[in-house]
Amino acid sequence: MKLSGALSFLMLASASAFAPSTSNTRVSTSLQSQVTRNPNFGKLIGGYLFPEIGRRRNAYIEENPEMASKIISLGIGDTTQPIPEHILSGLVNSASKLGTKEGYSGYGAEQGMGDLRAKIADKLYNGIIKADEVFVSDGAKCDIMRVQQVFGSGVVTAVQDPSYPVYVDTSVMMGQTGEINKDTNQYDKIVYMPCTAENDFFPDIESSPRADIVYFCSPNNPTGAAATKEQLEHLVKVCKERGSILVFDAAYAPFIRTEGVPKSIFEIEGAREVAMECNSFSKYAGFTGVRLGWTVVPDELTFSDGTRVRDDFNRVMTTAFNGASNIVQGGGLACLDDEGLAEINTLIDYYLENANLLKEAMESIGYDVFGGTDAPYVFVKLPEGKKSWDMFSEILEKAQVVTIPGAGFGPGGEGYLRLSAFAPREVVVEACERLKVAMAN
């Protein structure tokens, strides 16, 4: 009993050694610092889109607790299928090695394990890029902000409209923009490139003002459009003529099944001189919570003074990042084994079948539907005059299905609804039935 008591005392003492003292940490709520808030954050409209969706979902549940168990999410693009066996073994084995003297590893190269960089270049790019041009990270979303840090506040950015909100929000945070224009709901000093059903969701870039940095996502989030080789050739050509840098977001590349549609911008001749590419294992292998991505910055991509962009990107990585987790990179290596690639294909096929079910359901009740073929997103055109946030609320109340209003991706998304195919199959089937009732014209 004495030994037990002593051990308990030591454990409590040990724990308290790491706990902050509460006597000096309380601060009066009336006390404010003398530090001025970053004015760029004051320009941001409300919260980031996906937490806002969660807030509205939770508010609905609070008001209707009896509906909590009925909620179906076709909202945020979060994978739901378990990590496959071979890929999981890579994570498990890497974790186990840390418990042995022979296998333990501490800090690694900030740019990523050499073996993983080489395997990405070989397996995913067929050798059209070099291993030392690959920078392994904790995900494409994080890399977008790192890209912004490289380019700074003095550049003009162009985005597709609608587009993934991160491109615009990080541009605002970096100080590249003016205030929001309340009439257009667009930020001054950002070039918005309209992507509509009329132009096949590919922007008329030649008619758009020149921008220093052009963000482009294919397959696109939210529209689901996958750019053709001819379209990307034109995009690269215009960027080259204008001296712009193209930031190509290829996070949904594995969903491309149509023959001849590029999965990487580096399949386009001349792209190495004007483009960099962000990608991620999140949708490849169910790594949304595991966190592993990469950015490719070719040697040929330079600033106007001839400085290599990759050198500055490397400086950001080595200064503000200690490298992706050793455990996670072991999982990445397993992803790129033949067995892992086969498991990825199975996962992608599963989600694409979900997308097809959603697309067919919407078409069966008379809606015009885009995407869902080479992408996990289905973009539904709403009846004339119907606001996307109103439809979001209506569907949540009538069908208990969470969707994403197109307006959340920019003014160009107004009048559309995005449906995600990342739910489990039985959930997608149930959602289709509910949506056909709630959205029937």
Short mmCIF file of C-alpha atoms in Angstrom, two decimals:
data_model
loop_
_atom_site.label_atom_id
_atom_site.label_comp_id
_atom_site.label_asym_id
_atom_site.label_seq_id
_atom_site.Cartn_x
_atom_site.Cartn_y
_atom_site.Cartn_z
CA MET A 1 0.00 0.00 0.00
CA LYS A 2 2.90 2.37 0.87
CA LEU A 3 4.55 1.65 -2.48
CA SER A 4 1.26 2.18 -4.30
CA GLY A 5 0.74 5.48 -2.52
CA ALA A 6 4.27 6.62 -3.29
CA LEU A 7 3.83 5.78 -6.97
CA SER A 8 0.55 7.66 -7.08
CA PHE A 9 2.21 10.66 -5.49
CA LEU A 10 5.08 10.55 -7.98
CA MET A 11 2.68 10.28 -10.92
CA LEU A 12 0.70 13.26 -9.72
CA ALA A 13 3.88 15.22 -9.10
CA SER A 14 5.22 14.30 -12.54
CA ALA A 15 2.00 15.32 -14.23
CA SER A 16 1.87 18.62 -12.38
CA ALA A 17 5.41 19.41 -13.49
CA PHE A 18 4.14 19.77 -17.04
CA ALA A 19 1.00 21.67 -16.15
CA PRO A 20 1.12 25.49 -16.20
CA SER A 21 0.53 27.31 -12.97
CA THR A 22 -2.99 28.72 -12.87
CA SER A 23 -2.10 31.50 -10.45
CA ASN A 24 -0.55 33.79 -13.08
CA THR A 25 -2.34 32.79 -16.28
CA ARG A 26 -5.71 34.42 -15.67
CA VAL A 27 -6.07 37.64 -17.61
CA SER A 28 -8.79 40.17 -17.03
CA THR A 29 -11.22 40.24 -19.95
CA SER A 30 -11.07 44.03 -19.83
CA LEU A 31 -7.32 44.01 -20.54
CA GLN A 32 -6.29 44.35 -24.19
CA SER A 33 -2.86 44.22 -25.76
CA GLN A 34 -1.36 47.18 -27.61
CA VAL A 35 -0.83 45.05 -30.75
CA THR A 36 -2.75 46.11 -33.83
CA ARG A 37 -4.69 43.34 -35.52
CA ASN A 38 -3.50 42.29 -38.98
CA PRO A 39 -5.91 44.32 -41.15
CA ASN A 40 -5.98 41.63 -43.83
CA PHE A 41 -7.85 39.29 -41.51
CA GLY A 42 -10.44 41.99 -41.06
CA LYS A 43 -11.16 41.81 -44.79
CA LEU A 44 -12.22 38.16 -44.65
CA ILE A 45 -15.95 37.55 -44.92
CA GLY A 46 -17.24 35.47 -42.03
CA GLY A 47 -15.66 32.10 -41.36
CA TYR A 48 -14.09 29.61 -43.72
CA LEU A 49 -16.74 27.77 -45.78
CA PHE A 50 -16.56 24.25 -44.36
CA PRO A 51 -16.60 25.18 -40.65
CA GLU A 52 -19.59 27.39 -41.49
CA ILE A 53 -21.36 24.36 -42.97
CA GLY A 54 -20.62 22.49 -39.74
CA ARG A 55 -21.92 25.38 -37.66
CA ARG A 56 -25.24 25.44 -39.54
CA ARG A 57 -25.53 21.66 -39.33
CA ASN A 58 -24.97 21.75 -35.57
CA ALA A 59 -27.45 24.60 -35.15
CA TYR A 60 -30.08 22.54 -36.95
CA ILE A 61 -29.40 19.55 -34.67
CA GLU A 62 -29.64 21.74 -31.56
CA GLU A 63 -33.06 22.93 -32.71
CA ASN A 64 -34.13 19.45 -33.85
CA PRO A 65 -32.31 16.93 -31.63
CA GLU A 66 -34.62 14.13 -32.73
CA MET A 67 -33.13 14.44 -36.24
CA ALA A 68 -29.49 14.05 -35.18
CA SER A 69 -29.30 10.35 -36.09
CA LYS A 70 -30.87 10.98 -39.50
CA ILE A 71 -28.28 13.48 -40.75
CA ILE A 72 -26.48 12.45 -43.95
CA SER A 73 -23.45 14.42 -45.12
CA LEU A 74 -22.73 14.98 -48.80
CA GLY A 75 -20.88 18.14 -47.85
CA ILE A 76 -17.17 18.38 -47.14
CA GLY A 77 -15.03 16.10 -49.31
CA ASP A 78 -13.87 13.85 -46.48
CA THR A 79 -13.18 10.21 -47.29
CA THR A 80 -15.09 7.55 -45.34
CA GLN A 81 -13.72 4.17 -46.43
CA PRO A 82 -11.06 2.49 -44.24
CA ILE A 83 -7.43 2.70 -45.28
CA PRO A 84 -6.72 -0.49 -47.30
CA GLU A 85 -4.67 -3.33 -45.87
CA HIS A 86 -1.36 -2.92 -47.71
CA ILE A 87 -1.29 0.85 -47.29
CA LEU A 88 -2.20 0.49 -43.62
CA SER A 89 0.67 -1.96 -43.17
CA GLY A 90 3.06 0.76 -44.29
CA LEU A 91 1.80 3.05 -41.55
CA VAL A 92 1.85 0.31 -38.91
CA ASN A 93 5.33 -0.90 -39.79
CA SER A 94 6.71 2.62 -39.78
CA ALA A 95 5.23 3.24 -36.34
CA SER A 96 6.59 -0.06 -35.03
CA LYS A 97 10.13 0.77 -36.16
CA LEU A 98 10.16 3.78 -33.85
CA GLY A 99 10.05 1.37 -30.91
CA THR A 100 13.35 -0.27 -31.86
CA LYS A 101 16.92 0.95 -31.67
CA GLU A 102 17.58 -0.10 -35.25
CA GLY A 103 14.43 1.46 -36.69
CA TYR A 104 14.13 4.65 -34.67
CA SER A 105 14.37 7.91 -36.61
CA GLY A 106 14.10 11.51 -35.50
CA TYR A 107 14.02 14.62 -37.65
CA GLY A 108 14.13 13.86 -41.35
CA ALA A 109 14.73 15.99 -44.42
CA GLU A 110 12.22 18.85 -44.57
CA GLN A 111 11.70 18.10 -48.27
CA GLY A 112 10.70 14.49 -47.53
CA MET A 113 12.30 11.06 -47.54
CA GLY A 114 14.47 10.54 -50.60
CA ASP A 115 12.84 7.18 -51.35
CA LEU A 116 9.35 8.69 -51.29
CA ARG A 117 10.31 11.65 -53.48
CA ALA A 118 11.86 9.27 -56.01
CA LYS A 119 8.83 6.97 -55.94
CA ILE A 120 6.41 9.87 -56.50
CA ALA A 121 8.44 11.02 -59.51
CA ASP A 122 8.58 7.50 -60.92
CA LYS A 123 5.17 5.98 -60.14
CA LEU A 124 2.92 9.03 -60.44
CA TYR A 125 4.78 11.07 -63.05
CA ASN A 126 6.50 8.35 -65.09
CA GLY A 127 9.80 10.16 -64.75
CA ILE A 128 8.72 13.45 -66.39
CA ILE A 129 9.78 15.23 -63.19
CA LYS A 130 12.86 14.74 -61.02
CA ALA A 131 12.87 13.44 -57.46
CA ASP A 132 14.55 16.58 -56.09
CA GLU A 133 11.76 18.71 -57.58
CA VAL A 134 9.25 16.97 -55.26
CA PHE A 135 8.62 18.54 -51.84
CA VAL A 136 6.71 16.20 -49.51
CA SER A 137 4.39 17.91 -47.04
CA ASP A 138 1.40 17.53 -44.76
CA GLY A 139 -1.10 18.24 -47.54
CA ALA A 140 -1.96 20.39 -50.53
CA LYS A 141 -4.03 22.87 -48.52
CA CYS A 142 -1.04 23.68 -46.32
CA ASP A 143 1.16 23.94 -49.40
CA ILE A 144 -1.11 26.56 -50.96
CA MET A 145 -0.30 28.85 -48.03
CA ARG A 146 3.41 28.06 -48.40
CA VAL A 147 3.16 28.98 -52.07
CA GLN A 148 1.55 32.26 -51.05
CA GLN A 149 4.43 32.95 -48.65
CA VAL A 150 6.87 32.50 -51.52
CA PHE A 151 5.07 35.03 -53.73
CA GLY A 152 4.29 37.57 -51.02
CA SER A 153 1.90 40.49 -50.90
CA GLY A 154 2.89 42.30 -54.08
CA VAL A 155 1.48 39.91 -56.68
CA VAL A 156 -1.86 39.87 -58.49
CA THR A 157 -3.66 36.54 -58.22
CA ALA A 158 -6.20 34.99 -60.61
CA VAL A 159 -8.68 32.29 -59.59
CA GLN A 160 -11.40 30.31 -61.27
CA ASP A 161 -14.88 31.43 -60.27
CA PRO A 162 -16.18 29.29 -58.61
CA SER A 163 -13.10 27.82 -56.93
CA TYR A 164 -11.73 26.17 -53.79
CA PRO A 165 -11.93 28.95 -51.15
CA VAL A 166 -8.33 28.51 -49.98
CA TYR A 167 -6.90 30.34 -53.02
CA VAL A 168 -8.90 33.50 -52.32
CA ASP A 169 -8.74 33.44 -48.53
CA THR A 170 -4.96 32.98 -48.41
CA SER A 171 -4.56 35.78 -50.96
CA VAL A 172 -6.53 38.03 -48.64
CA MET A 173 -4.48 36.96 -45.61
CA MET A 174 -1.24 37.69 -47.48
CA GLY A 175 -2.34 41.26 -48.23
CA GLN A 176 -2.64 40.84 -51.99
CA THR A 177 -6.20 42.16 -52.16
CA GLY A 178 -8.30 45.20 -51.51
CA GLU A 179 -11.63 45.18 -49.69
CA ILE A 180 -14.61 43.06 -50.65
CA ASN A 181 -16.83 44.67 -53.27
CA LYS A 182 -20.31 44.33 -51.78
CA ASP A 183 -21.98 44.63 -55.17
CA THR A 184 -20.04 41.77 -56.78
CA ASN A 185 -19.06 39.90 -53.60
CA GLN A 186 -15.52 39.78 -55.00
CA TYR A 187 -12.27 41.18 -53.63
CA ASP A 188 -10.62 44.09 -55.36
CA LYS A 189 -7.24 43.26 -56.93
CA ILE A 190 -8.07 39.57 -57.51
CA VAL A 191 -8.78 38.47 -61.07
CA TYR A 192 -11.87 36.25 -61.13
CA MET A 193 -12.06 34.03 -64.22
CA PRO A 194 -15.70 32.99 -64.81
CA CYS A 195 -16.17 29.24 -65.23
CA THR A 196 -19.73 28.51 -66.30
CA ALA A 197 -21.71 25.78 -67.99
CA GLU A 198 -21.65 27.96 -71.11
CA ASN A 199 -17.83 27.80 -71.34
CA ASP A 200 -17.61 24.19 -70.10
CA PHE A 201 -16.24 25.53 -66.80
CA PHE A 202 -12.98 26.51 -68.47
CA PRO A 203 -12.11 30.23 -68.26
CA ASP A 204 -11.59 32.55 -71.19
CA ILE A 205 -8.16 33.43 -69.85
CA GLU A 206 -7.21 35.61 -72.83
CA SER A 207 -10.12 37.94 -72.06
CA SER A 208 -9.18 38.12 -68.38
CA PRO A 209 -6.74 40.75 -67.11
CA ARG A 210 -3.16 39.57 -66.66
CA ALA A 211 -2.27 38.11 -63.27
CA ASP A 212 1.11 37.20 -61.82
CA ILE A 213 -0.12 33.96 -60.25
CA VAL A 214 -2.89 31.84 -61.77
CA TYR A 215 -4.52 29.16 -59.61
CA PHE A 216 -6.14 26.35 -61.55
CA CYS A 217 -7.69 23.11 -60.28
CA SER A 218 -8.40 20.07 -62.46
CA PRO A 219 -10.41 17.97 -61.90
CA ASN A 220 -12.10 20.98 -60.43
CA ASN A 221 -13.49 21.54 -56.99
CA PRO A 222 -16.42 22.33 -56.96
CA THR A 223 -17.58 21.92 -60.58
CA GLY A 224 -16.11 18.47 -61.23
CA ALA A 225 -14.83 19.59 -64.64
CA ALA A 226 -11.59 17.98 -65.87
CA ALA A 227 -9.67 20.13 -68.36
CA THR A 228 -8.73 18.56 -71.68
CA LYS A 229 -5.21 18.46 -73.06
CA GLU A 230 -6.08 21.18 -75.58
CA GLN A 231 -7.46 23.43 -72.85
CA LEU A 232 -4.38 22.99 -70.69
CA GLU A 233 -2.10 23.61 -73.66
CA HIS A 234 -3.90 26.92 -74.17
CA LEU A 235 -3.60 27.76 -70.47
CA VAL A 236 0.15 27.11 -70.48
CA LYS A 237 0.56 29.09 -73.72
CA VAL A 238 -1.17 32.18 -72.31
CA CYS A 239 0.73 32.00 -69.02
CA LYS A 240 3.98 31.78 -70.93
CA GLU A 241 3.08 34.75 -73.15
CA ARG A 242 2.12 36.84 -70.13
CA GLY A 243 5.00 35.80 -67.91
CA SER A 244 2.57 34.39 -65.31
CA ILE A 245 3.18 31.47 -62.96
CA LEU A 246 0.56 28.74 -62.97
CA VAL A 247 -0.19 26.96 -59.67
CA PHE A 248 -1.88 23.73 -60.72
CA ASP A 249 -3.93 21.88 -58.09
CA ALA A 250 -4.11 18.20 -59.06
CA ALA A 251 -5.52 16.82 -55.79
CA TYR A 252 -8.25 14.91 -57.65
CA ALA A 253 -6.07 13.54 -60.46
CA PRO A 254 -6.65 9.83 -59.68
CA PHE A 255 -10.36 10.24 -60.42
CA ILE A 256 -9.64 10.88 -64.09
CA ARG A 257 -10.79 7.92 -66.14
CA THR A 258 -11.36 9.55 -69.53
CA GLU A 259 -8.65 8.61 -72.02
CA GLY A 260 -6.35 11.48 -72.95
CA VAL A 261 -7.33 13.82 -70.10
CA PRO A 262 -4.09 14.92 -68.36
CA LYS A 263 -3.55 14.04 -64.71
CA SER A 264 -0.63 16.44 -64.37
CA ILE A 265 0.15 19.83 -65.85
CA PHE A 266 3.61 18.49 -66.66
CA GLU A 267 2.09 16.34 -69.38
CA ILE A 268 1.79 19.62 -71.29
CA GLU A 269 4.79 20.73 -73.32
CA GLY A 270 6.38 23.89 -71.90
CA ALA A 271 4.67 23.58 -68.51
CA ARG A 272 7.96 23.15 -66.67
CA GLU A 273 8.83 26.77 -67.50
CA VAL A 274 5.60 28.26 -66.13
CA ALA A 275 3.95 25.87 -63.65
CA MET A 276 4.19 24.25 -60.26
CA GLU A 277 1.83 21.52 -59.04
CA CYS A 278 0.25 20.70 -55.69
CA ASN A 279 -1.13 17.25 -54.91
CA SER A 280 -2.12 15.07 -51.99
CA PHE A 281 -2.65 11.49 -50.84
CA SER A 282 -5.86 12.59 -49.06
CA LYS A 283 -8.27 11.45 -51.75
CA TYR A 284 -5.92 8.83 -53.20
CA ALA A 285 -5.76 6.63 -50.12
CA GLY A 286 -8.10 8.00 -47.47
CA PHE A 287 -5.35 10.14 -45.93
CA THR A 288 -7.56 13.14 -45.11
CA GLY A 289 -6.76 12.64 -41.41
CA VAL A 290 -3.34 11.09 -41.93
CA ARG A 291 -2.04 14.16 -43.82
CA LEU A 292 0.48 13.68 -46.63
CA GLY A 293 0.92 15.67 -49.83
CA TRP A 294 3.53 17.08 -52.14
CA THR A 295 4.34 20.02 -54.38
CA VAL A 296 6.42 19.81 -57.55
CA VAL A 297 8.54 22.86 -58.41
CA PRO A 298 10.58 22.37 -61.62
CA ASP A 299 14.11 23.68 -61.97
CA GLU A 300 13.10 25.75 -65.00
CA LEU A 301 10.50 27.84 -63.12
CA THR A 302 12.06 31.19 -62.25
CA PHE A 303 11.26 34.70 -61.08
CA SER A 304 11.88 37.71 -63.32
CA ASP A 305 15.43 38.06 -61.96
CA GLY A 306 16.28 34.46 -62.85
CA THR A 307 16.08 33.16 -59.28
CA ARG A 308 14.64 29.65 -59.13
CA VAL A 309 11.21 29.47 -57.50
CA ARG A 310 12.11 26.09 -56.03
CA ASP A 311 14.95 27.65 -54.03
CA ASP A 312 12.55 30.02 -52.28
CA PHE A 313 9.97 27.28 -51.79
CA ASN A 314 12.72 25.14 -50.28
CA ARG A 315 13.56 28.01 -47.91
CA VAL A 316 9.95 28.16 -46.72
CA MET A 317 9.90 24.40 -46.19
CA THR A 318 13.17 24.30 -44.28
CA THR A 319 12.34 27.37 -42.17
CA ALA A 320 8.70 26.78 -41.24
CA PHE A 321 8.30 23.00 -41.55
CA ASN A 322 10.13 20.04 -40.02
CA GLY A 323 8.99 17.54 -42.60
CA ALA A 324 6.02 15.19 -42.83
CA SER A 325 5.74 12.51 -40.16
CA ASN A 326 8.10 9.59 -40.62
CA ILE A 327 5.20 7.24 -39.95
CA VAL A 328 2.99 8.88 -42.55
CA GLN A 329 5.73 8.85 -45.19
CA GLY A 330 6.03 5.11 -44.63
CA GLY A 331 2.35 4.91 -45.53
CA GLY A 332 3.04 7.01 -48.62
CA LEU A 333 5.69 4.55 -49.76
CA ALA A 334 3.18 1.71 -49.35
CA CYS A 335 0.64 3.67 -51.42
CA LEU A 336 3.04 3.61 -54.35
CA ASP A 337 3.81 -0.11 -54.24
CA ASP A 338 1.96 -2.07 -56.91
CA GLU A 339 -0.35 -3.46 -54.22
CA GLY A 340 -1.00 0.02 -52.86
CA LEU A 341 -1.77 1.48 -56.28
CA ALA A 342 -4.25 -1.34 -56.88
CA GLU A 343 -5.95 -0.54 -53.56
CA ILE A 344 -6.13 3.13 -54.52
CA ASN A 345 -7.81 2.26 -57.81
CA THR A 346 -10.40 0.21 -55.93
CA LEU A 347 -11.13 3.13 -53.60
CA ILE A 348 -11.43 5.58 -56.49
CA ASP A 349 -13.79 3.25 -58.37
CA TYR A 350 -15.98 3.04 -55.25
CA TYR A 351 -16.31 6.81 -54.94
CA LEU A 352 -16.85 7.28 -58.68
CA GLU A 353 -19.74 4.84 -58.54
CA ASN A 354 -21.19 6.94 -55.72
CA ALA A 355 -20.82 10.02 -57.92
CA ASN A 356 -22.62 8.25 -60.75
CA LEU A 357 -25.53 7.36 -58.43
CA LEU A 358 -25.85 10.99 -57.31
CA LYS A 359 -25.66 12.25 -60.87
CA GLU A 360 -28.32 9.84 -62.09
CA ALA A 361 -30.60 10.71 -59.17
CA MET A 362 -30.44 14.43 -59.91
CA GLU A 363 -30.92 13.93 -63.64
CA SER A 364 -33.92 11.68 -62.99
CA ILE A 365 -35.83 14.60 -61.44
CA GLY A 366 -34.93 17.02 -64.21
CA TYR A 367 -31.81 18.85 -63.02
CA ASP A 368 -28.84 19.79 -65.19
CA VAL A 369 -25.83 18.10 -63.63
CA PHE A 370 -22.10 18.54 -64.20
CA GLY A 371 -19.05 16.65 -62.96
CA GLY A 372 -19.24 13.21 -61.41
CA THR A 373 -17.40 11.51 -64.29
CA ASP A 374 -13.72 12.28 -63.73
CA ALA A 375 -14.27 13.78 -60.30
CA PRO A 376 -15.92 12.92 -56.96
CA TYR A 377 -18.12 16.02 -57.04
CA VAL A 378 -21.51 16.50 -58.66
CA PHE A 379 -22.42 20.11 -59.47
CA VAL A 380 -26.18 20.60 -59.71
CA LYS A 381 -27.73 23.62 -61.43
CA LEU A 382 -30.67 24.94 -59.42
CA PRO A 383 -33.91 26.36 -60.82
CA GLU A 384 -33.70 29.92 -62.08
CA GLY A 385 -33.64 32.41 -59.21
CA LYS A 386 -33.05 29.80 -56.50
CA LYS A 387 -30.27 30.83 -54.10
CA SER A 388 -27.82 28.11 -53.16
CA TRP A 389 -27.80 28.86 -49.42
CA ASP A 390 -31.61 28.78 -49.42
CA MET A 391 -31.55 25.37 -51.12
CA PHE A 392 -28.95 24.17 -48.62
CA SER A 393 -31.27 25.08 -45.75
CA GLU A 394 -34.34 23.66 -47.47
CA ILE A 395 -32.70 20.29 -48.11
CA LEU A 396 -31.34 20.11 -44.56
CA GLU A 397 -34.79 20.77 -43.13
CA LYS A 398 -36.74 18.53 -45.52
CA ALA A 399 -34.31 15.66 -46.08
CA GLN A 400 -31.67 15.98 -43.33
CA VAL A 401 -28.97 15.91 -46.02
CA VAL A 402 -25.97 18.26 -45.76
CA THR A 403 -24.82 19.67 -49.10
CA ILE A 404 -22.54 22.56 -50.09
CA PRO A 405 -24.04 25.75 -51.56
CA GLY A 406 -22.24 26.80 -54.72
CA ALA A 407 -22.06 30.41 -53.54
CA GLY A 408 -19.58 29.25 -50.89
CA PHE A 409 -17.04 28.80 -53.69
CA GLY A 410 -17.46 32.34 -55.00
CA PRO A 411 -20.09 34.40 -56.82
CA GLY A 412 -19.80 32.14 -59.87
CA GLY A 413 -21.14 29.24 -57.83
CA GLU A 414 -24.42 30.93 -57.04
CA GLY A 415 -27.35 28.93 -58.36
CA TYR A 416 -25.55 25.60 -57.94
CA LEU A 417 -25.23 22.92 -55.28
CA ARG A 418 -22.21 20.65 -54.79
CA LEU A 419 -22.72 17.04 -53.74
CA SER A 420 -19.78 14.98 -52.49
CA ALA A 421 -19.43 11.29 -53.38
CA PHE A 422 -17.25 10.45 -50.37
CA ALA A 423 -20.02 9.02 -48.19
CA PRO A 424 -20.46 5.24 -47.70
CA ARG A 425 -22.48 3.53 -50.47
CA GLU A 426 -25.56 2.79 -48.38
CA VAL A 427 -25.62 6.42 -47.24
CA VAL A 428 -25.39 7.67 -50.83
CA VAL A 429 -28.28 5.39 -51.86
CA GLU A 430 -30.42 6.70 -49.01
CA ALA A 431 -29.44 10.30 -49.79
CA CYS A 432 -30.46 9.86 -53.42
CA GLU A 433 -33.94 8.76 -52.37
CA ARG A 434 -34.34 11.65 -49.96
CA LEU A 435 -33.05 14.22 -52.45
CA LYS A 436 -35.39 13.01 -55.18
CA VAL A 437 -38.28 13.80 -52.84
CA ALA A 438 -36.95 17.07 -51.39
CA MET A 439 -35.72 18.53 -54.70
CA ALA A 440 -38.44 17.30 -57.04
CA ASN A 441 -39.64 20.14 -59.27
#
